[in-house]
mmCIF file of C-alpha atoms and ligand atoms in Angstrom:
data_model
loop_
_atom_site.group_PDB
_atom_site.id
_atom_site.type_symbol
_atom_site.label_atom_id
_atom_site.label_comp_id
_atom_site.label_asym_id
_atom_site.label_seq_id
_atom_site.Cartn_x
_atom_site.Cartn_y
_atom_site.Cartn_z
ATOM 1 C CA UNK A 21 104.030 131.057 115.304
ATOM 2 C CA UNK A 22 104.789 128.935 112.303
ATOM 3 C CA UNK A 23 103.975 124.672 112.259
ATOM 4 C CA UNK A 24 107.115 122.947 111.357
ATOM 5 C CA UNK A 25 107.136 119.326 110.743
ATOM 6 C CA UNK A 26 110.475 119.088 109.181
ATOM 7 C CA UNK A 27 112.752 116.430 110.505
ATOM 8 C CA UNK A 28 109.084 114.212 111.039
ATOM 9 C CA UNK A 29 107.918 111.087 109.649
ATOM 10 C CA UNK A 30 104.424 110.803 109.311
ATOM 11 C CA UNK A 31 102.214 107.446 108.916
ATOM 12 C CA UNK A 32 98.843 107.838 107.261
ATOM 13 C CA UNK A 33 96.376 105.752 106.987
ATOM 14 C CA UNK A 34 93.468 105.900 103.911
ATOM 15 C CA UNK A 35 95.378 108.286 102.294
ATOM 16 C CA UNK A 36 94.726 107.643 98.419
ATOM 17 C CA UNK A 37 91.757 109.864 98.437
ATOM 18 C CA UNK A 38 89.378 112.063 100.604
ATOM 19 C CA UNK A 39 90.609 113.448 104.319
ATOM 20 C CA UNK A 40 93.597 111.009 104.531
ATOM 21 C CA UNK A 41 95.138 112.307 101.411
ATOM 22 C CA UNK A 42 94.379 115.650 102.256
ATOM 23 C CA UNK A 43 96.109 115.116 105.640
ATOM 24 C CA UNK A 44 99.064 113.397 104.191
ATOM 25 C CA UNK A 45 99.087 116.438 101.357
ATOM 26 C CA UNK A 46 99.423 118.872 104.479
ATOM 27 C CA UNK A 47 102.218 117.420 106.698
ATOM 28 C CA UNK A 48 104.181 117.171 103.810
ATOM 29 C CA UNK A 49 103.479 120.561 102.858
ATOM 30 C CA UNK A 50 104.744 121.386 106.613
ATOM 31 C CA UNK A 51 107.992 119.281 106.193
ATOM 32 C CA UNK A 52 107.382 115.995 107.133
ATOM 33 C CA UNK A 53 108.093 113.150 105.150
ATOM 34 C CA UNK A 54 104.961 110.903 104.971
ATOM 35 C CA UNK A 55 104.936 107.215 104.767
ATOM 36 C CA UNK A 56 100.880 107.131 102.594
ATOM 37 C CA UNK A 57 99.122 103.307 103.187
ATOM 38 C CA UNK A 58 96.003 102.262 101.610
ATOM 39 C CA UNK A 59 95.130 99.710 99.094
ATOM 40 C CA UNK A 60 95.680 100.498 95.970
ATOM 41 C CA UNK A 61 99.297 100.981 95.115
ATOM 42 C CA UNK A 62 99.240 102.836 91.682
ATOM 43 C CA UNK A 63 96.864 105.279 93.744
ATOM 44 C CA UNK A 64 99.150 105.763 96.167
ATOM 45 C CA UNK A 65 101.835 106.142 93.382
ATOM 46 C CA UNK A 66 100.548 108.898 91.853
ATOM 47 C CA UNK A 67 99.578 110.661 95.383
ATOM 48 C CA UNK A 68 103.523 109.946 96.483
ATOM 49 C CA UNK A 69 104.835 111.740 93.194
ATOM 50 C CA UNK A 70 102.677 114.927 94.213
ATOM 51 C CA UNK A 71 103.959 114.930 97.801
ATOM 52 C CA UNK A 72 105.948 118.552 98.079
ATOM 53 C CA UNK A 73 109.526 118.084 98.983
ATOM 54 C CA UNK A 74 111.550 120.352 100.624
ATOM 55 C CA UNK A 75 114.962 119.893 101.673
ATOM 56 C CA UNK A 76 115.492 116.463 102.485
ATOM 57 C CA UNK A 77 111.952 115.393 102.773
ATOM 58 C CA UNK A 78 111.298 111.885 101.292
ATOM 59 C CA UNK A 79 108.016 109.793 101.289
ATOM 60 C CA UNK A 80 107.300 106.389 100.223
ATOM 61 C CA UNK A 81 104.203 104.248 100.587
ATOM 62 C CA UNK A 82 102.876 100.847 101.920
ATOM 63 C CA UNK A 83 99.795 99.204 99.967
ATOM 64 C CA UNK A 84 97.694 97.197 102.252
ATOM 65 C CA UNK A 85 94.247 95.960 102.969
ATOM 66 C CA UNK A 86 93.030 96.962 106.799
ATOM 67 C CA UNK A 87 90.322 94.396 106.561
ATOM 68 C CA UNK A 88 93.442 92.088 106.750
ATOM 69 C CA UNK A 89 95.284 93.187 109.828
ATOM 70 C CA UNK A 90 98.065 90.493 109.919
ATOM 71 C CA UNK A 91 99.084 91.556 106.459
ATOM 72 C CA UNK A 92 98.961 95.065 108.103
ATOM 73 C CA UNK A 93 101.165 93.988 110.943
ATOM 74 C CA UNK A 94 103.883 92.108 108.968
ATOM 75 C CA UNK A 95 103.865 95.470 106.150
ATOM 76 C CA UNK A 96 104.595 98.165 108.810
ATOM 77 C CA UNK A 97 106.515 95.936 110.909
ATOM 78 C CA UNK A 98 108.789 95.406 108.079
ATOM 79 C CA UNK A 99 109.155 98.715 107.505
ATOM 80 C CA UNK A 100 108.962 100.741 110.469
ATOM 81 C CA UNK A 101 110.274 97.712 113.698
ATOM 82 C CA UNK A 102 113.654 97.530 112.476
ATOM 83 C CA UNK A 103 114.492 100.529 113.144
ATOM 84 C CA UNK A 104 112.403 103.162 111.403
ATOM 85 C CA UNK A 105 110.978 106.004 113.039
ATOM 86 C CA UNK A 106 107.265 107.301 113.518
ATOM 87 C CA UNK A 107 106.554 110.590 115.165
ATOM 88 C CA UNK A 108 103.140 110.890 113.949
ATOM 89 C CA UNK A 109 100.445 108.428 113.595
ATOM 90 C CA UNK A 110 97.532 109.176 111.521
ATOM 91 C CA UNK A 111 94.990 106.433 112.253
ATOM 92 C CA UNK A 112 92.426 106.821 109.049
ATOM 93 C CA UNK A 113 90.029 103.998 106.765
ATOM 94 C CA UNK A 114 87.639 103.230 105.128
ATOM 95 C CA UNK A 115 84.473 103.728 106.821
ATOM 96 C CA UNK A 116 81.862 100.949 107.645
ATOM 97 C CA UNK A 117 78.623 100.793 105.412
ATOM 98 C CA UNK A 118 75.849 102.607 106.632
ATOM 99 C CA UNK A 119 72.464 100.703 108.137
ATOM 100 C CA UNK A 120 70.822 101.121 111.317
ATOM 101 C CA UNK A 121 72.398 98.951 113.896
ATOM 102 C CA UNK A 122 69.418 96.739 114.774
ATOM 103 C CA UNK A 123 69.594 96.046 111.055
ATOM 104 C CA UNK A 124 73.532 94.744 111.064
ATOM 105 C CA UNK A 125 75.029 91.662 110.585
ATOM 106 C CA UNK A 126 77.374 90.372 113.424
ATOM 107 C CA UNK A 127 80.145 90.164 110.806
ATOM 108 C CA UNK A 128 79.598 93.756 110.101
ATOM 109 C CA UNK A 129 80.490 94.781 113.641
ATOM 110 C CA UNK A 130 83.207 92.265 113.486
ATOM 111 C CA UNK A 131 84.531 93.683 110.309
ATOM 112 C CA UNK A 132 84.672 97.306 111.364
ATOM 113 C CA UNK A 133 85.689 96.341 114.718
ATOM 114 C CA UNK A 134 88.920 94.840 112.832
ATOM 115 C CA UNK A 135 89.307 97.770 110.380
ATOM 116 C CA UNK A 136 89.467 100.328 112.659
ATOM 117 C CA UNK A 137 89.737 99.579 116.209
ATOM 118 C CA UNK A 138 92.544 96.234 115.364
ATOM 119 C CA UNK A 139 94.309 98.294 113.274
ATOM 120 C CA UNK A 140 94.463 101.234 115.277
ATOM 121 C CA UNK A 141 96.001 99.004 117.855
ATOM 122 C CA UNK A 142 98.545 97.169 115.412
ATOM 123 C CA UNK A 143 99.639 100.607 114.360
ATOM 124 C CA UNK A 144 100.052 102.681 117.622
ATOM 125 C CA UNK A 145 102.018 99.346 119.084
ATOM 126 C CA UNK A 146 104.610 99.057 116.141
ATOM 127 C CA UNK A 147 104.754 102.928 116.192
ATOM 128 C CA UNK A 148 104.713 103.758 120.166
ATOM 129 C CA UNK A 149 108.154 102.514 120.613
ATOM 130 C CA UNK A 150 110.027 104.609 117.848
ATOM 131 C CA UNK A 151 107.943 107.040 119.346
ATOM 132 C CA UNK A 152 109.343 106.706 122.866
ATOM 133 C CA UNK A 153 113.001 106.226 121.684
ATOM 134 C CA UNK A 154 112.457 110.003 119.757
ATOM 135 C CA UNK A 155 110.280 111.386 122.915
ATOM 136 C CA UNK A 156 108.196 112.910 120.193
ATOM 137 C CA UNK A 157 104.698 111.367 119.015
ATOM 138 C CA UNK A 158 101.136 112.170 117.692
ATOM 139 C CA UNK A 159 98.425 109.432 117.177
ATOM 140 C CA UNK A 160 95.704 111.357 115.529
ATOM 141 C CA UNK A 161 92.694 109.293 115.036
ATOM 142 C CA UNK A 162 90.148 110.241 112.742
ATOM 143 C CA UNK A 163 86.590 109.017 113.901
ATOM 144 C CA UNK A 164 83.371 111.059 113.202
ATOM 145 C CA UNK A 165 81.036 113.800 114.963
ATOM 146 C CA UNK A 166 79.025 110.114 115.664
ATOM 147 C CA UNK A 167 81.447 109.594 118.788
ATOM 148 C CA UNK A 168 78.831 113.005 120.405
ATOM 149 C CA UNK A 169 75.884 112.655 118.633
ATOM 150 C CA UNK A 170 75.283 109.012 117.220
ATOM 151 C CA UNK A 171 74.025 109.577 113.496
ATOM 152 C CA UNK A 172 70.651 107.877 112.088
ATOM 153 C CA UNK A 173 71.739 105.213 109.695
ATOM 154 C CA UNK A 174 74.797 104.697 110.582
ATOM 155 C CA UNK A 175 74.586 101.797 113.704
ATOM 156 C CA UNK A 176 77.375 100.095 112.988
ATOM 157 C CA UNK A 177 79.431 102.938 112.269
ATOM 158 C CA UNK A 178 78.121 104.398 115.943
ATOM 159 C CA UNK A 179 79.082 101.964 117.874
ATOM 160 C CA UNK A 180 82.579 100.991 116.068
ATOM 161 C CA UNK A 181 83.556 104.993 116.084
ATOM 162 C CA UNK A 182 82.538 105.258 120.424
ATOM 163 C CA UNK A 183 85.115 102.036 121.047
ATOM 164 C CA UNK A 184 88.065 104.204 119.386
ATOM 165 C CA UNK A 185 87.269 107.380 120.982
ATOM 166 C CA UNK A 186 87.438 105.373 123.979
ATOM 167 C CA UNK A 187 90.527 103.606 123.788
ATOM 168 C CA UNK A 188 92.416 106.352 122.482
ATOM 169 C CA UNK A 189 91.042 108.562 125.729
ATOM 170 C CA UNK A 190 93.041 105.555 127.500
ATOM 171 C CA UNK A 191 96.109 105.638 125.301
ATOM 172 C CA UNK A 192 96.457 109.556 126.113
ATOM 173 C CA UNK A 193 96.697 108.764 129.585
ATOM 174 C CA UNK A 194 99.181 105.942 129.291
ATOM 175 C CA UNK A 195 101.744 107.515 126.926
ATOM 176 C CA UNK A 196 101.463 111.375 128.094
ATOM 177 C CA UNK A 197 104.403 110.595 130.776
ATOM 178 C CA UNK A 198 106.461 109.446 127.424
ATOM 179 C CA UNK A 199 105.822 112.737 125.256
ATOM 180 C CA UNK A 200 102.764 111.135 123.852
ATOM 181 C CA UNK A 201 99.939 112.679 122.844
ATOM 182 C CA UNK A 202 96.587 111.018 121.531
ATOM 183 C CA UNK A 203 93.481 112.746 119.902
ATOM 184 C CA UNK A 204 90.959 112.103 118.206
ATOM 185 C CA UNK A 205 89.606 114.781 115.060
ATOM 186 C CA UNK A 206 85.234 114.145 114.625
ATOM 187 C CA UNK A 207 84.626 115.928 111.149
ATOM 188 C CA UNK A 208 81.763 116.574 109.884
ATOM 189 C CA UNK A 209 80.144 116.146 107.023
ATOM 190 C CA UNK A 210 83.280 116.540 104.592
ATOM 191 C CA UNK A 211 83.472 116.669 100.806
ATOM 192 C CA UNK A 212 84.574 112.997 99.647
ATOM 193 C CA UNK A 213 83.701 110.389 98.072
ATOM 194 C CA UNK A 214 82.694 108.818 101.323
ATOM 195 C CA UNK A 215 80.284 111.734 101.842
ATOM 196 C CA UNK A 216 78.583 111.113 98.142
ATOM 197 C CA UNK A 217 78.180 107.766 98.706
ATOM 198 C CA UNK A 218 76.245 108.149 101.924
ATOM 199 C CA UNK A 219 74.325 110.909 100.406
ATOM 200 C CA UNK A 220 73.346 108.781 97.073
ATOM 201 C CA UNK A 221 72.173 105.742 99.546
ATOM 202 C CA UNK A 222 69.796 108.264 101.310
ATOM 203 C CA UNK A 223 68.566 109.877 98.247
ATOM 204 C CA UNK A 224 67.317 106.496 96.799
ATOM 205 C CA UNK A 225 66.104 105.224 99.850
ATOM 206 C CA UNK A 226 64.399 108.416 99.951
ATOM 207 C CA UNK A 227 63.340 108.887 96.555
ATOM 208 C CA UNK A 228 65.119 112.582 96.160
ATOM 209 C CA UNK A 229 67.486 113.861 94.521
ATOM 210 C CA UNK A 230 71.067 113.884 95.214
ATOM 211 C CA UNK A 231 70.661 117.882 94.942
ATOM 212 C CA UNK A 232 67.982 118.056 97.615
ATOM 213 C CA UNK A 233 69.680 115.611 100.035
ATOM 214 C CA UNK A 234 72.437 117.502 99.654
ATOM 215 C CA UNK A 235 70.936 120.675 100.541
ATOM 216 C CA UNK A 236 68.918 119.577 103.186
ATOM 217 C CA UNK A 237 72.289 118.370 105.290
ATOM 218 C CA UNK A 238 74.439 121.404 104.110
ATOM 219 C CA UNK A 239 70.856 123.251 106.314
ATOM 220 C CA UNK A 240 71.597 121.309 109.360
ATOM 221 C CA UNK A 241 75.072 122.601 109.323
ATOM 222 C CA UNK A 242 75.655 125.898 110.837
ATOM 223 C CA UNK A 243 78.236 126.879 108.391
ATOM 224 C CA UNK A 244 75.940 126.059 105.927
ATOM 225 C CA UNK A 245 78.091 123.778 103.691
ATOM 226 C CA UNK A 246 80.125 121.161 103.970
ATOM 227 C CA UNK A 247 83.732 120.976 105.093
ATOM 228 C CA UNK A 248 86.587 120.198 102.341
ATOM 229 C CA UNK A 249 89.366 117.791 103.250
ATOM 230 C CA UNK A 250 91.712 120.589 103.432
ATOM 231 C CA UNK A 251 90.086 121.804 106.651
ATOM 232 C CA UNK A 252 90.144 119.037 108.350
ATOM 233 C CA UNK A 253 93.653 118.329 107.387
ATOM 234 C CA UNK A 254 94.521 121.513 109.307
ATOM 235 C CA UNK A 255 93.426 120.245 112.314
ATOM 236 C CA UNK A 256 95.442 117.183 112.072
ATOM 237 C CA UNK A 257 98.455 119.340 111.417
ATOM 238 C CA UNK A 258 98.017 121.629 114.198
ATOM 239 C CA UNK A 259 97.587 118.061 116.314
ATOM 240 C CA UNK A 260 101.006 116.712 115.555
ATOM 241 C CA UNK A 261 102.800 119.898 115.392
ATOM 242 C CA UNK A 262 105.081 121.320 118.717
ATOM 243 C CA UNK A 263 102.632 123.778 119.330
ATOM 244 C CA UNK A 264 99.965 121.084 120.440
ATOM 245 C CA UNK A 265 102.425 119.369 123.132
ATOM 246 C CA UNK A 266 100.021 120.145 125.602
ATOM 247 C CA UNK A 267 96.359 118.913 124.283
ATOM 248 C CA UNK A 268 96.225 115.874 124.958
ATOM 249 C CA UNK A 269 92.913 112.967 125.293
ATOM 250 C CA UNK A 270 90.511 115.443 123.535
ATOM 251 C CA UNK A 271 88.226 115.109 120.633
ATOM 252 C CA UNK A 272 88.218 118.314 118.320
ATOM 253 C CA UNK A 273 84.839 118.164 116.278
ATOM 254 C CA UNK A 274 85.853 119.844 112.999
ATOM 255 C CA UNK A 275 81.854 120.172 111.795
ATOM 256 C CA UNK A 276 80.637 123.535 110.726
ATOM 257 C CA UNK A 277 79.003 123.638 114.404
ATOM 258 C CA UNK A 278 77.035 120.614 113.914
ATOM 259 C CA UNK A 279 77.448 118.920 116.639
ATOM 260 C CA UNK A 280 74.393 119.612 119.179
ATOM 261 C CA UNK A 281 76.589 119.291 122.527
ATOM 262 C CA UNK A 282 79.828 120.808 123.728
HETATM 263 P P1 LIG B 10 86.999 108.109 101.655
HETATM 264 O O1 LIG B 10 86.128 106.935 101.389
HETATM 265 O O2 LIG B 10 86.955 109.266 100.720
HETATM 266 O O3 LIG B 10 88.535 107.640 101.777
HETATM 267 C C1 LIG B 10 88.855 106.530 102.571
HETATM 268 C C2 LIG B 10 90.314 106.171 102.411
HETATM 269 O O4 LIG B 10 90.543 104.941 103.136
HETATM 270 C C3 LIG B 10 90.733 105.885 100.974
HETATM 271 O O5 LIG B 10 92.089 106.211 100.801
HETATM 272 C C4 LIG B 10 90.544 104.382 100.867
HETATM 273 O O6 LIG B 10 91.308 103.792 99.848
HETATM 274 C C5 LIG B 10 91.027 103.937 102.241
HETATM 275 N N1 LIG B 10 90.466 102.646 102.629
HETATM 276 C C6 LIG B 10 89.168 102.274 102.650
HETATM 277 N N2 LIG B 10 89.059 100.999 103.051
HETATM 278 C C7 LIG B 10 90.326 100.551 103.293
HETATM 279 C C8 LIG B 10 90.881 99.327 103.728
HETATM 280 N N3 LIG B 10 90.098 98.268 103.973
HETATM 281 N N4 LIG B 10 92.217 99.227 103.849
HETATM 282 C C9 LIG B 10 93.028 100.279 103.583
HETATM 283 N N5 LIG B 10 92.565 101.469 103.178
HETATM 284 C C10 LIG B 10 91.229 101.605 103.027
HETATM 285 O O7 LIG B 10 86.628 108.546 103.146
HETATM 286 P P2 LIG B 10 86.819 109.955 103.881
HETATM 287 O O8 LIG B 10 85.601 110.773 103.657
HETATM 288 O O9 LIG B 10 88.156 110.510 103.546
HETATM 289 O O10 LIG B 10 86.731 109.487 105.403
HETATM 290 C C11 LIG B 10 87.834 109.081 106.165
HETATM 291 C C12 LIG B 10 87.307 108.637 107.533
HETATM 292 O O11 LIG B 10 86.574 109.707 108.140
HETATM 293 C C13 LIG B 10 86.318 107.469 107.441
HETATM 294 O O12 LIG B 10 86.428 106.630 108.555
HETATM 295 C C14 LIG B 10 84.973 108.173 107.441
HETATM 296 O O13 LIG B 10 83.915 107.339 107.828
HETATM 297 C C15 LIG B 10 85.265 109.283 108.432
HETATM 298 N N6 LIG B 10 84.329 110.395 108.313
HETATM 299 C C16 LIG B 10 84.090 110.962 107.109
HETATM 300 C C17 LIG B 10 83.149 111.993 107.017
HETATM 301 C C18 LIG B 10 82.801 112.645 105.699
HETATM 302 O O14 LIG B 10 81.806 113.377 105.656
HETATM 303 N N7 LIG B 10 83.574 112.444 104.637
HETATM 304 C C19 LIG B 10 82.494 112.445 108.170
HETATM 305 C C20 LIG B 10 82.806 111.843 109.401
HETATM 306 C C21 LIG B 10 83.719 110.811 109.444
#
């Protein structure tokens, strides 16, 4: 059994650094051409340029800001609703800042409400009917291990990433008949930028180290370290592949084992 993508287009979100890049990095490596958005275009330049190309692969990217979702809806729709075509969604940002919930301004929920869940939307509705028209399509959302097992200090995060898992169980059911299929990856804790970040807040609201915070989470893992964003690229790749036709409204925790529930 061999994953081939070519003759794809992929659309990834967040991918100038961390699991979307990786993701991107992977279904090109697999044949698809990848259109790369996020917001900084001379990152997602240089990311472009290092896409592999085989064959007649070609990728290109879109620089936009997802806290701006009409900006997001005019860039795709320019390039993808007259005409383009979309067999893979990759639904990936920025994730909110971390807090507990009771903690959280109303504009923060509002924020990452529009960021993720808005976007989402915008995307999968400019993208569903190129999908339809090719009877071919993946919408791979990537949410967090939070959508089981809500994480301590992160409420807004908690409650943003169980509305996605949600609507994308509905999607699943609405666009199987079509060739559709909609899941959603929960990684764990993965080695990016996001990941340091989180784990710097905690060690000065904790007064550690970076190096014992660190090594207390990589303990709570079963694997005992942390995922790179190669693994759960792979995931993602298996997801919008052939072979995965038939899995369809599932999460797929990609966490070491971390996860305390089935
Ligand atoms: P990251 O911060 O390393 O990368 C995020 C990507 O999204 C970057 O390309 C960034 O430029 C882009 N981005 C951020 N805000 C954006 C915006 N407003 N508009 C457009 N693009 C934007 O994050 P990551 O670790 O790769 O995580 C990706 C997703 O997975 C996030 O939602 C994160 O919360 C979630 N997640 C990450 C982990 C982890 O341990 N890294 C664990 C669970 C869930």
């Amino acid at each position: 059994m061999r994953i081939d993508l070519k003759g794809k287009h992929a659309l990834v979100g967040g991918a100038s650094r961390g699991i979307g890049r990786a993701i991107a990095e992977s279904l090109a490596e697999c044949g698809a051409s990848v259109t790369l958005m996020a917001r900084n275009g001379e990152l997602l330049a240089e990311v472009c340029d290092g896409l592999p190309r085989y064959g007649d692969q070609s990728h290109d990217y879109i620089a936009v800001d997802f806290d701006q979702p009409d900006e997001l809806r005019r860039a795709v729709n320019a390039r993808f609703g007259v005409g383009g075509t979309v067999h893979i969604l990759v639904n990936n940002t920025g994730g909110p800042p971390g807090g507990p919930a009771y903690a959280a301004d109303v504009a923060e929920f509002e924020t990452a409400f529009k960021r993720h869940l808005i976007c989402n939307q915008i995307l999968a509705q400019v993208c569903i009917p190129t999908m339809r028209a090719a009877r071919y399509g993946r919408i791979i959302n990537i949410i967090s291990t939070s959508v089981k097992q809500p994480i301590p200090g992160l409420g807004v995060s908690n409650t943003i990433r169980g509305a996605v898992a949600n609507w994308a169980k509905t999607l699943a059911t609405e666009l199987g008949p079509d060739g559709i299929t909609v899941n959603n990856i929960l990684p764990g804790a993965t080695a990016t930028d996001r990941l340091e970040s989180i784990m710097n807040k905690k060690a000065d609201k904790l007064s550690m180290s970076y190096e014992d915070v660190a090594a207390a989470t990589r303990r709570e893992i079963p694997a005992q370290r942390f995922a790179e964003a190669w693994e759960i690229a792979a995931a993602a790749v298996f997801l919008a592949s052939p072979l995965a036709a038939y899995i369809n409204g599932i999460n797929v925790p990609v966490d070491g084992g971390r996860t305390a529930s089935l």
